[in-house]
Coordinates of C-alpha atoms and ligand atoms in Angstrom, one line a residue:
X1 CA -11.1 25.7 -22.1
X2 CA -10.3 25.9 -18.3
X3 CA -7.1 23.2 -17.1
X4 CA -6.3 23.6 -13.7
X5 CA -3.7 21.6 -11.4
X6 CA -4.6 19.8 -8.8
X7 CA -1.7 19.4 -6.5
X8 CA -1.7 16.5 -3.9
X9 CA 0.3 16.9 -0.7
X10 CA -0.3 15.3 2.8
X11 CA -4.1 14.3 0.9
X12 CA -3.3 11.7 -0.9
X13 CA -6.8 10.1 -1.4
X14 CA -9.5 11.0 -3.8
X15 CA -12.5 10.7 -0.9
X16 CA -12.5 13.4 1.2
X17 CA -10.8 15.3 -0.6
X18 CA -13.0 18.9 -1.2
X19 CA -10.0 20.5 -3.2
X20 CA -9.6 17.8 -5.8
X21 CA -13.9 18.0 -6.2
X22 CA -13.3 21.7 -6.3
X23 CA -11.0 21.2 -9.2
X24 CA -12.9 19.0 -11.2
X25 CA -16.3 20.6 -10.5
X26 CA -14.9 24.2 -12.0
X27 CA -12.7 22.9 -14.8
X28 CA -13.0 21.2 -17.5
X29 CA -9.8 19.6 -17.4
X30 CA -7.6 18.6 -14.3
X31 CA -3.8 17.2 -13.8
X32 CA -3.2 15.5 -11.1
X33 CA 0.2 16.4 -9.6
X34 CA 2.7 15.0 -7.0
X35 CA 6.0 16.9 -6.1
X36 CA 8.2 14.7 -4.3
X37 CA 9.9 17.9 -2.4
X38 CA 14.2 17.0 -3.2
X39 CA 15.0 18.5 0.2
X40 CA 13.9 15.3 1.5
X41 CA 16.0 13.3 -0.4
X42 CA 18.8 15.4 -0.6
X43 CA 19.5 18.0 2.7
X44 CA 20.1 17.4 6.3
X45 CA 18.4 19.2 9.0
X46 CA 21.7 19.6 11.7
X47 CA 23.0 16.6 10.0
X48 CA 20.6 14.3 9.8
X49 CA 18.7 13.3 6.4
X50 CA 15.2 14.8 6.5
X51 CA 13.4 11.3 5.2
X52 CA 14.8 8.1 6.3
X53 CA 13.7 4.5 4.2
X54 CA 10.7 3.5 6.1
X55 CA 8.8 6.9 5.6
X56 CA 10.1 7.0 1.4
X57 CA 8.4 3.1 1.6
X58 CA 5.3 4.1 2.8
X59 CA 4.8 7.2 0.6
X60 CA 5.6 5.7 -2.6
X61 CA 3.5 3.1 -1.9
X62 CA 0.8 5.5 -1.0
X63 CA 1.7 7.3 -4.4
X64 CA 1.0 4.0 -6.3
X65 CA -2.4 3.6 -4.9
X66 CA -3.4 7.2 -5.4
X67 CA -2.2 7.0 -9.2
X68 CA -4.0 3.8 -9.3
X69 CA -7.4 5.4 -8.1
X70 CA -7.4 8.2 -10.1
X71 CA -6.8 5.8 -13.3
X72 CA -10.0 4.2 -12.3
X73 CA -12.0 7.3 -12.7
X74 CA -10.7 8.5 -15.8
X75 CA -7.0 10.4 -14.6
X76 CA -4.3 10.0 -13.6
X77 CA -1.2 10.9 -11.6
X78 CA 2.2 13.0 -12.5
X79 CA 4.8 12.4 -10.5
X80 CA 8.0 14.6 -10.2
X81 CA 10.7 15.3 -8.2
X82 CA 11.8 18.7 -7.9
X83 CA 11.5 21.7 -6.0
X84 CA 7.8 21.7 -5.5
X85 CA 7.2 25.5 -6.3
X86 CA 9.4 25.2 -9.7
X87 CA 7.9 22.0 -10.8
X88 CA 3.7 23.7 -10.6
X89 CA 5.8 26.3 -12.5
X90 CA 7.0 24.4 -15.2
X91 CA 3.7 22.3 -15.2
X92 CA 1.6 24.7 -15.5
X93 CA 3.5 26.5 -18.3
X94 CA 4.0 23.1 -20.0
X95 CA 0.2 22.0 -19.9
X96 CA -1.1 25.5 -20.1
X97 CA -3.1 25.6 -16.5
X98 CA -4.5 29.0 -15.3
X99 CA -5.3 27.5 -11.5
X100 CA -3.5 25.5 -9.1
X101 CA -5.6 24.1 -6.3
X102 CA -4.0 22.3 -3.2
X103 CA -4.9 21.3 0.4
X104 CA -4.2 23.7 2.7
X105 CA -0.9 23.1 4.7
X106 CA -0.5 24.1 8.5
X107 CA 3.5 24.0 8.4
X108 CA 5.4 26.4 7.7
X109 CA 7.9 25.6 5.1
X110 CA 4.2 24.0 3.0
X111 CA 3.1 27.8 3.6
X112 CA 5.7 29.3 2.1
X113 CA 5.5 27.3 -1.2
X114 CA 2.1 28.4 -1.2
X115 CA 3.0 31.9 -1.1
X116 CA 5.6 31.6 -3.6
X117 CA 3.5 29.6 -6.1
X118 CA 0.4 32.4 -5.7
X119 CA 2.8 34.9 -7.3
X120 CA 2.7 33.0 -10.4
X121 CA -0.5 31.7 -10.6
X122 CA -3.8 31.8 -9.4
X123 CA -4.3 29.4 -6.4
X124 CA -7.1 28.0 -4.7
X125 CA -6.0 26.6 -1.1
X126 CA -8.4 24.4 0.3
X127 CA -8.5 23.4 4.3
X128 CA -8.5 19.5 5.2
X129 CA -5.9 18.7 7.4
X130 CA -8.0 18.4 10.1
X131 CA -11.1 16.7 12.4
X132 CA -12.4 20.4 12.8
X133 CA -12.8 23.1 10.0
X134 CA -10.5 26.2 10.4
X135 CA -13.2 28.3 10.1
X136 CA -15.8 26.1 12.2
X137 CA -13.7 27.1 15.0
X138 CA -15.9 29.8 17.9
X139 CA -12.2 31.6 18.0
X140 CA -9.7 33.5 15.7
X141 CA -7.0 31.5 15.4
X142 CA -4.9 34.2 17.6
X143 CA -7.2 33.4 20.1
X144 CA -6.0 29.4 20.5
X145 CA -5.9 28.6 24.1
X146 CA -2.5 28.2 25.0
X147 CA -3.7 24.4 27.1
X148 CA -5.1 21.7 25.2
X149 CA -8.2 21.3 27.5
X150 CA -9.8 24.7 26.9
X151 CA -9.3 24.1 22.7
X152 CA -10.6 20.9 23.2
X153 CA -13.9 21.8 25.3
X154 CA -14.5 25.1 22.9
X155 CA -14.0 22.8 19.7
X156 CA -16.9 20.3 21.3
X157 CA -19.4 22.4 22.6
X158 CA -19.2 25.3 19.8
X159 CA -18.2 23.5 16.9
X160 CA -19.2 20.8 15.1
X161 CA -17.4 18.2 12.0
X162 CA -18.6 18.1 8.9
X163 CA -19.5 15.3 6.7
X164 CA -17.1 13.5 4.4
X165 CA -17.4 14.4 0.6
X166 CA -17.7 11.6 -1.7
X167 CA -14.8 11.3 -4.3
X168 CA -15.4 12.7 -8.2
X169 CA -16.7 10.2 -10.0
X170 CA -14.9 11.3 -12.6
X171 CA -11.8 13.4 -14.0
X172 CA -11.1 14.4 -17.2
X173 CA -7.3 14.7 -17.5
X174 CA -5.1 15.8 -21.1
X175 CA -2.9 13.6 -22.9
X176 CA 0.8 13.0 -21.9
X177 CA 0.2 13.1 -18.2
X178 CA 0.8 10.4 -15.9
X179 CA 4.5 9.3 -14.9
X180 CA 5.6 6.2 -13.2
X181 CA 6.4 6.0 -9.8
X182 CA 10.0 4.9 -9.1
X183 CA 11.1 2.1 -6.4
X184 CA 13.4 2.8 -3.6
X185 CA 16.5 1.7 -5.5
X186 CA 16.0 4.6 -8.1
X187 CA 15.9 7.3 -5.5
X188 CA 19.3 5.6 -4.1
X189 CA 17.9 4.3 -1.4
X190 CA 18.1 0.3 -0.3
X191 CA 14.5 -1.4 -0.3
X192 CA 14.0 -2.2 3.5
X193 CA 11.5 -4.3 5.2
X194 CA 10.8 -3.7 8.8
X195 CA 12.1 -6.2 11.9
X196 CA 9.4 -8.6 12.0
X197 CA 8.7 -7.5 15.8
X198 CA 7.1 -4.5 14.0
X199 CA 4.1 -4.1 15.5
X200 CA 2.5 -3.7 11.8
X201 CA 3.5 -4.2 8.6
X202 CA 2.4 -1.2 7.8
X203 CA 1.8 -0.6 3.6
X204 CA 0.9 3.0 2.5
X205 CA -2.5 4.1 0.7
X206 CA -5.7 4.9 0.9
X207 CA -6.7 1.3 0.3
X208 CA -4.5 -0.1 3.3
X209 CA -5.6 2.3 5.4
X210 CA -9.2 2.2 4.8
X211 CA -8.2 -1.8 5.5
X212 CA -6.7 -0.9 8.8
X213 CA -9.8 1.0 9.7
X214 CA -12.1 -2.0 9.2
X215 CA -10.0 -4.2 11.0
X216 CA -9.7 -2.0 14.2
X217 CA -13.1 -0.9 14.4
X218 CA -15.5 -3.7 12.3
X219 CA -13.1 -7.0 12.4
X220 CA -12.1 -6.6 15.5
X221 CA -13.7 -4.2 17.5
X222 CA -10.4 -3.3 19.2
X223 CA -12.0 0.1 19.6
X224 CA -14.5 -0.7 22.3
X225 CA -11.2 -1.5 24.5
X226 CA -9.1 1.6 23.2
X227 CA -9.1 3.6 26.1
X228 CA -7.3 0.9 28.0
X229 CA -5.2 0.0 25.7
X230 CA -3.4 2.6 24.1
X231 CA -0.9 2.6 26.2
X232 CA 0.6 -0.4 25.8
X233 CA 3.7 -1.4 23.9
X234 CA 3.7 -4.5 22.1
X235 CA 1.8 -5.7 18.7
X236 CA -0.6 -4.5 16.3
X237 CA -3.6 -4.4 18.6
X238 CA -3.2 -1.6 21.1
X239 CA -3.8 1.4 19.7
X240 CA -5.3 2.2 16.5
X241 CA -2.4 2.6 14.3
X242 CA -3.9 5.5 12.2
X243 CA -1.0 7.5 12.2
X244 CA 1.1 7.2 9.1
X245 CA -1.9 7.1 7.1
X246 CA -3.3 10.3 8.4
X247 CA 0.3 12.3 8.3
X248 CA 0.3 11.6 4.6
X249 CA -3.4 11.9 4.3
X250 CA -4.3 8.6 2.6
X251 CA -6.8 8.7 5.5
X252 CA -8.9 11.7 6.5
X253 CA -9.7 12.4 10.1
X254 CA -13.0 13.2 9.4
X255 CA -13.4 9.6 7.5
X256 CA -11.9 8.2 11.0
X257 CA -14.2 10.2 13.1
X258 CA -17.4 9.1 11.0
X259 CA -16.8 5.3 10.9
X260 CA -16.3 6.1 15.0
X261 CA -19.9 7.5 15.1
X262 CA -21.5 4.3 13.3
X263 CA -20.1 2.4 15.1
X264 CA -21.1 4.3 18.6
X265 CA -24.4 3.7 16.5
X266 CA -24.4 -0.3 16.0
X267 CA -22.1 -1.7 18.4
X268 CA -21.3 0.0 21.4
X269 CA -20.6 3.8 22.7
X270 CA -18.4 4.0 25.6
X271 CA -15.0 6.2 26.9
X272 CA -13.4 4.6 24.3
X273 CA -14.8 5.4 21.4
X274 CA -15.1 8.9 22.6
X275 CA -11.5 8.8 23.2
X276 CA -9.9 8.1 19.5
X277 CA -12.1 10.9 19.2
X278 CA -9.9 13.0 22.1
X279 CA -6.8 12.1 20.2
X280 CA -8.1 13.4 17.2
X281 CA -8.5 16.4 18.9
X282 CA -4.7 16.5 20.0
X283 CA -3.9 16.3 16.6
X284 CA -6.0 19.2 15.7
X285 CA -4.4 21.3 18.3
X286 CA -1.0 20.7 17.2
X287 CA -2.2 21.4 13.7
X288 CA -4.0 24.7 14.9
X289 CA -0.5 25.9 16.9
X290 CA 1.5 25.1 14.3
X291 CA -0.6 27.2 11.8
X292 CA -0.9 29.7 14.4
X293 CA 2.9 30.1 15.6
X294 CA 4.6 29.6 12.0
X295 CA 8.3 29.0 12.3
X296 CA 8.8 29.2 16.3
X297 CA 7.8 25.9 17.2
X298 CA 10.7 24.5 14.5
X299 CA 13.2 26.6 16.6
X300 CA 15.2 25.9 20.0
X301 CA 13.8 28.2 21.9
X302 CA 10.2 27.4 20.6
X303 CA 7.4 29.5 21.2
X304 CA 7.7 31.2 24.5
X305 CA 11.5 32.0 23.2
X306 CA 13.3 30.5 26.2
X307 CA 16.9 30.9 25.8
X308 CA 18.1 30.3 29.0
X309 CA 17.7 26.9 29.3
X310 CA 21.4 24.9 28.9
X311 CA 21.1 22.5 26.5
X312 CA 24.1 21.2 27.2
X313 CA 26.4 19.7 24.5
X314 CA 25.2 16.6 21.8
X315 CA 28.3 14.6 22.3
X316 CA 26.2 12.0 24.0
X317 CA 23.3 12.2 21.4
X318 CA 24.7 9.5 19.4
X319 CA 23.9 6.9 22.1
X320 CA 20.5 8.2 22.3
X321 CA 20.5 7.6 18.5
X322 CA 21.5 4.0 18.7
X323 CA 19.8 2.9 22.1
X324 CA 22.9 3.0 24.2
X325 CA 22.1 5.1 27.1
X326 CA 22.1 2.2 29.2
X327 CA 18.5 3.2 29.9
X328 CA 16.7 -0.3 29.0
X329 CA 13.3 1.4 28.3
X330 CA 14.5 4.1 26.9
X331 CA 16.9 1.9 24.6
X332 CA 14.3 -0.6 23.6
X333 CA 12.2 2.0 22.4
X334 CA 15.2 4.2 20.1
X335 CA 15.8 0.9 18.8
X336 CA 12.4 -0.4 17.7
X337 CA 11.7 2.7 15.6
X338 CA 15.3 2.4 14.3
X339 CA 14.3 -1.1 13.2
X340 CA 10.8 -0.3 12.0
X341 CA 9.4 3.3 11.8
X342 CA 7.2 3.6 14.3
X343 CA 7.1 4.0 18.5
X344 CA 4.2 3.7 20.4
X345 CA 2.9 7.0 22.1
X346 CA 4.2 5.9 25.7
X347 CA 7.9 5.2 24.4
X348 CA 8.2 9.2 22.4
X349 CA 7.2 10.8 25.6
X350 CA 10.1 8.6 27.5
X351 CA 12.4 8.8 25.2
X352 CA 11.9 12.8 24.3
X353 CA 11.7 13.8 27.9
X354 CA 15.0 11.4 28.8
X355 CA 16.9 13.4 25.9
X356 CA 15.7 16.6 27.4
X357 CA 15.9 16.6 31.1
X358 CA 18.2 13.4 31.8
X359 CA 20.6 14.0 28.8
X360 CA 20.1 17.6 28.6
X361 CA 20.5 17.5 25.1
X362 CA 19.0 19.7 22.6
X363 CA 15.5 18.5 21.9
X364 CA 15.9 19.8 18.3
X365 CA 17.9 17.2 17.9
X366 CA 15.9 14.9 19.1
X367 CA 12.9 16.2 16.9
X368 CA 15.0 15.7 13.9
X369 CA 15.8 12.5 14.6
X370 CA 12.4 11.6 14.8
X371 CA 11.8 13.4 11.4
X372 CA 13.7 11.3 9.7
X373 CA 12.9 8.0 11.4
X374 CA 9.1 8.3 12.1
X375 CA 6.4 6.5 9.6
X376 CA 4.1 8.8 10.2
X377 CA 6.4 11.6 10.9
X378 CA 3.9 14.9 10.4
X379 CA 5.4 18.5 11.2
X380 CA 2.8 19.6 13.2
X381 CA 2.8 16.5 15.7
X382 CA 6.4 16.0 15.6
X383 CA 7.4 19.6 16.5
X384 CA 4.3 20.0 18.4
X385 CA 4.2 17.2 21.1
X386 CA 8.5 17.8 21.2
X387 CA 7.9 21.5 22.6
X388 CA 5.2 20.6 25.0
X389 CA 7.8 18.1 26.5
X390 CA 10.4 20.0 26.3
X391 CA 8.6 23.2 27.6
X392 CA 9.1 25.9 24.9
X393 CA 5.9 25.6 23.6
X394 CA 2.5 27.9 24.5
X395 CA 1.3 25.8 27.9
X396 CA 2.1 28.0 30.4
X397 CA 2.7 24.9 33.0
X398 CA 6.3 24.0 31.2
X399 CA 7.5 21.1 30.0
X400 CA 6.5 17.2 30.3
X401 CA 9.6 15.3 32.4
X402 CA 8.6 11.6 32.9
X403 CA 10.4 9.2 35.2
X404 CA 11.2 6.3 33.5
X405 CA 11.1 3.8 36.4
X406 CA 7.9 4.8 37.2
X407 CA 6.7 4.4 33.2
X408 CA 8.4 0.9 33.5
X409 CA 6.6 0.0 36.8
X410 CA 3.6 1.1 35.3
X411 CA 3.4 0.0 31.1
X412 CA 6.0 -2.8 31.2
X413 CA 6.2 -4.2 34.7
X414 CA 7.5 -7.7 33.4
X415 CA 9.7 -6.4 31.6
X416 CA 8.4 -8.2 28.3
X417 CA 9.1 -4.4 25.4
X418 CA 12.3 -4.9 27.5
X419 CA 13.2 -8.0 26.6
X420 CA 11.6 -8.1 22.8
X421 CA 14.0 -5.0 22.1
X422 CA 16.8 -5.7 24.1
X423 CA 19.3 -6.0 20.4
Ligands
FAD501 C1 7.8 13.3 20.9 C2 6.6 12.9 20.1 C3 6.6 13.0 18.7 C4 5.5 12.6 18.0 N1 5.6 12.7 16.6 C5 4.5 12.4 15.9 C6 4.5 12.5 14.5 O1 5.5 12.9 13.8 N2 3.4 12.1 13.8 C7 2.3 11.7 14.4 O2 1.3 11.3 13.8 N3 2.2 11.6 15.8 C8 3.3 11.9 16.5 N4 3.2 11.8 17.9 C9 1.9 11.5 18.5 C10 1.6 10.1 18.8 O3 2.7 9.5 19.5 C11 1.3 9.2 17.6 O4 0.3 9.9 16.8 C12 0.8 7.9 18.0 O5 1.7 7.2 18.8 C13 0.5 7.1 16.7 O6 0.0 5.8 17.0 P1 -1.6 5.4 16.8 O7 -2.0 5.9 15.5 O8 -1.7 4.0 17.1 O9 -2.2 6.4 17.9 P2 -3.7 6.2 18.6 O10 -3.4 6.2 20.1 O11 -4.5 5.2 18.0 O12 -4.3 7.7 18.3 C14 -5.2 7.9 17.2 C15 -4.6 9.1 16.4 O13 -4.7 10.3 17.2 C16 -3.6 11.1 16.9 N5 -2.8 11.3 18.2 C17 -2.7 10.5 19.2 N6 -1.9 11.0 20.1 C18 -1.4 12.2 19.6 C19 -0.5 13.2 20.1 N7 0.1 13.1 21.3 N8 -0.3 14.2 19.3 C20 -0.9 14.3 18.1 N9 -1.7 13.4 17.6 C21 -2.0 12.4 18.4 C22 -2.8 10.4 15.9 O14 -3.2 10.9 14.6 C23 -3.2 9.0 16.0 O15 -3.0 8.2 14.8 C24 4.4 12.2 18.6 C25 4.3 12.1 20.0 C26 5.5 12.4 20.8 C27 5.4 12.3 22.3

């Protein structure tokens, strides 16, 4: 009798999910597995934890929701924590699985647990990650443009998205498996809640998101406005707040992009519809270069390999940290995240290009930071959008330096972010 694995990682959802149908549809029995990596919880990237509360919050709450889906057809979910590439081991030993299947990951260090787990066992690594297949794409992925606007226009005009697949309607799953997800207390960390100027309470899962979705685009119809708004600062409304549910996959990008086309259909098409579509695209990109250039854009001297910028020294970092440059905008926005996980678009390309080019401090530093701070903190767009700022990454053009008094003139001329985040 065939028993396979089915390991979730940043997919955790059961609709759109081809690797989990895969599974069931060629086995006759699947366990459903979640590895909660303990580097996260336990090492420091240049001394700063990897996952900070508000990004633990969201993902156990995500976990909860996916065990609770998979109960309803039939399965279940087995959670561990562990060294993700010991625990399919011993899981697969212990339940007697000849196949692992997983989503395909675009980062590096997800890459090389694939690698190490295919010497073991047979694997079967699935794309999803992203808006466009890897292999829809008209180019080898050694052929990526190196600027945004020529991936974007190829991806358009010679490739197209496919449709979503419906979730199994069923999973048969073996006795004994199925393991409770802990709380924040039991991983030693303090339950938080987020400052209620948060502009969302955000609650992880494929169920809030899917709520979040309907609000923006059904309830509301923010979207119709998008283009205009996403740059702004303040509240739940502005942009579409997709993020943390995408980085951990409890939404697809290809559900996003479909409930975008029905609704071009029945209530309005315009440039900004197309555009959460755009932005979809950037995240592709970063996915694509982070796939394509492995371990480089995790490093200082990123892609291009510049080592002869000075980064200066990080004494000051700490003020960056805590919002005490004495830069108000800059400030307000390090301490909003620090108070609630997230930062709106405009306020990470501030504050990432004031840490690079005003501070001269070590973007990597920065990036880290971020790591551990951001609710939807995701390798690819992390690393990816800190290089382009910082100008080690493939755009020939250099980095991204933004003056801050001209931002403030422009996205919070009254002052009002100021004021909400001035303690
Ligand atoms: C220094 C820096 C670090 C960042 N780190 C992350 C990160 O760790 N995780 C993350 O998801 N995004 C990151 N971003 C991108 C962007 O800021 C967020 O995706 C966005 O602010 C999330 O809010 P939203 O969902 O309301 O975005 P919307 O404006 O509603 O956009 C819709 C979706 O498009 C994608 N998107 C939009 N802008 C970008 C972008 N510049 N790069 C990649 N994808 C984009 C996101 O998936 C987003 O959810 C970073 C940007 C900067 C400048």
């Amino acid at each position: 009798m065939s028993r396979a694995i089915y390991w979730f990682r940043n997919d955790l959802r059961i609709e759109d999910n081809e690797g989990l149908v895969k599974a069931a549809v060629n086995n006759k029995e699947v366990v459903p597995v979640y590895v909660l990596d303990k580097v996260w919880l336990n090492e420091k990237l240049l001394g700063i934890e990897r996952m900070g509360p508000f990004r633990l919050k969201f993902l156990l709450e995500s976990l909860i929701d996916l065990k609770a889906s998979l109960q309803n057809i039939g399965s279940d979910l087995h959670f561990v924590i562990g060294d993700p590439v010991d625990e399919i081991n011993r899981i697969r030993r212990e339940f007697h699985c000849s196949k692992v299947y997983a989503q395909k990951a675009c980062a590096y260090e997800e890459e090389q647990q694939e690698e190490a787990i295919a010497k073991f066992v047979s694997t079967e690594f699935i794309w999803g990650e992203t808006l466009y297949h890897l292999d829809d794409l008209p180019i080898q992925l050694n052929e990526l443009p190196n600027i945004f606007t020529e991936f974007r226009k190829l991806a358009e005009k010679k490739s197209s998205i496919r449709e979503e697949i419906a979730a199994p309607l069923f999973i048969k799953t073996p006795e004994g498996i199925g393991s409770d997800i802990p709380n924040m207390e039991a991983l030693g960390f303090e339950d938080i809640e987020a400052d209620e100027r948060t502009v969302l309470h955000f609650k992880g899962g494929a169920t809030a998101g899917k709520e979040r979705l309907q609000y923006y685009l059904w309830d509301k119809e923010l979207l119709t406005n998008y283009k205009q708004t996403r740059n702004g600062l303040i509240g739940g409304d502005y942009s579409s707040k997709f993020s943390p549910w995408l980085a951990n996959g409890s939404l697809s990008p290809r559900q996003i992009f479909w409930q975008i086309k029905k609704f071009e259909r029945y209530v309005k098409k315009n440039s900004s519809t197309y555009w959460l579509v755009f932005e979809l695209i950037w995240r592709d990109y970063f996915h694509f270069v982070a796939k394509r250039f492995g371990n480089k854009i995790y490093q200082r001297t990123g892609i291009l390999g510049r080592d002869n910028i000075d980064w200066g020294n990080s004494k000051l970092f700490h003020l960056w940290v805590e919002g005490r440059t004495k830069e108000p905008f800059v400030d307000a926005n390090m301490r909003e995240m620090n108070a609630t996980g997230f930062m709106s678009n405009r306020g990470r390309q501030n504050v990432a290009s004031y840490l690079a080019y005003n501070m001269r401090i070590d973007w990597l530093l920065g990036a880290a930071y971020f790591e551990k701070m951001l609710i939807d903190y995701d390798p690819c767009s992390n690393y990816g959008n800190w290089i382009y700022i910082a100008g080690v990454g493939n755009d020939p053009r250099g980095g991204r330096a933004f003056n801050i008094k001209r931002q403030v003139d422009m996205y919070d001329p009254k002052g009002e972010y100021q004021e909400l985040w001035q303690h």
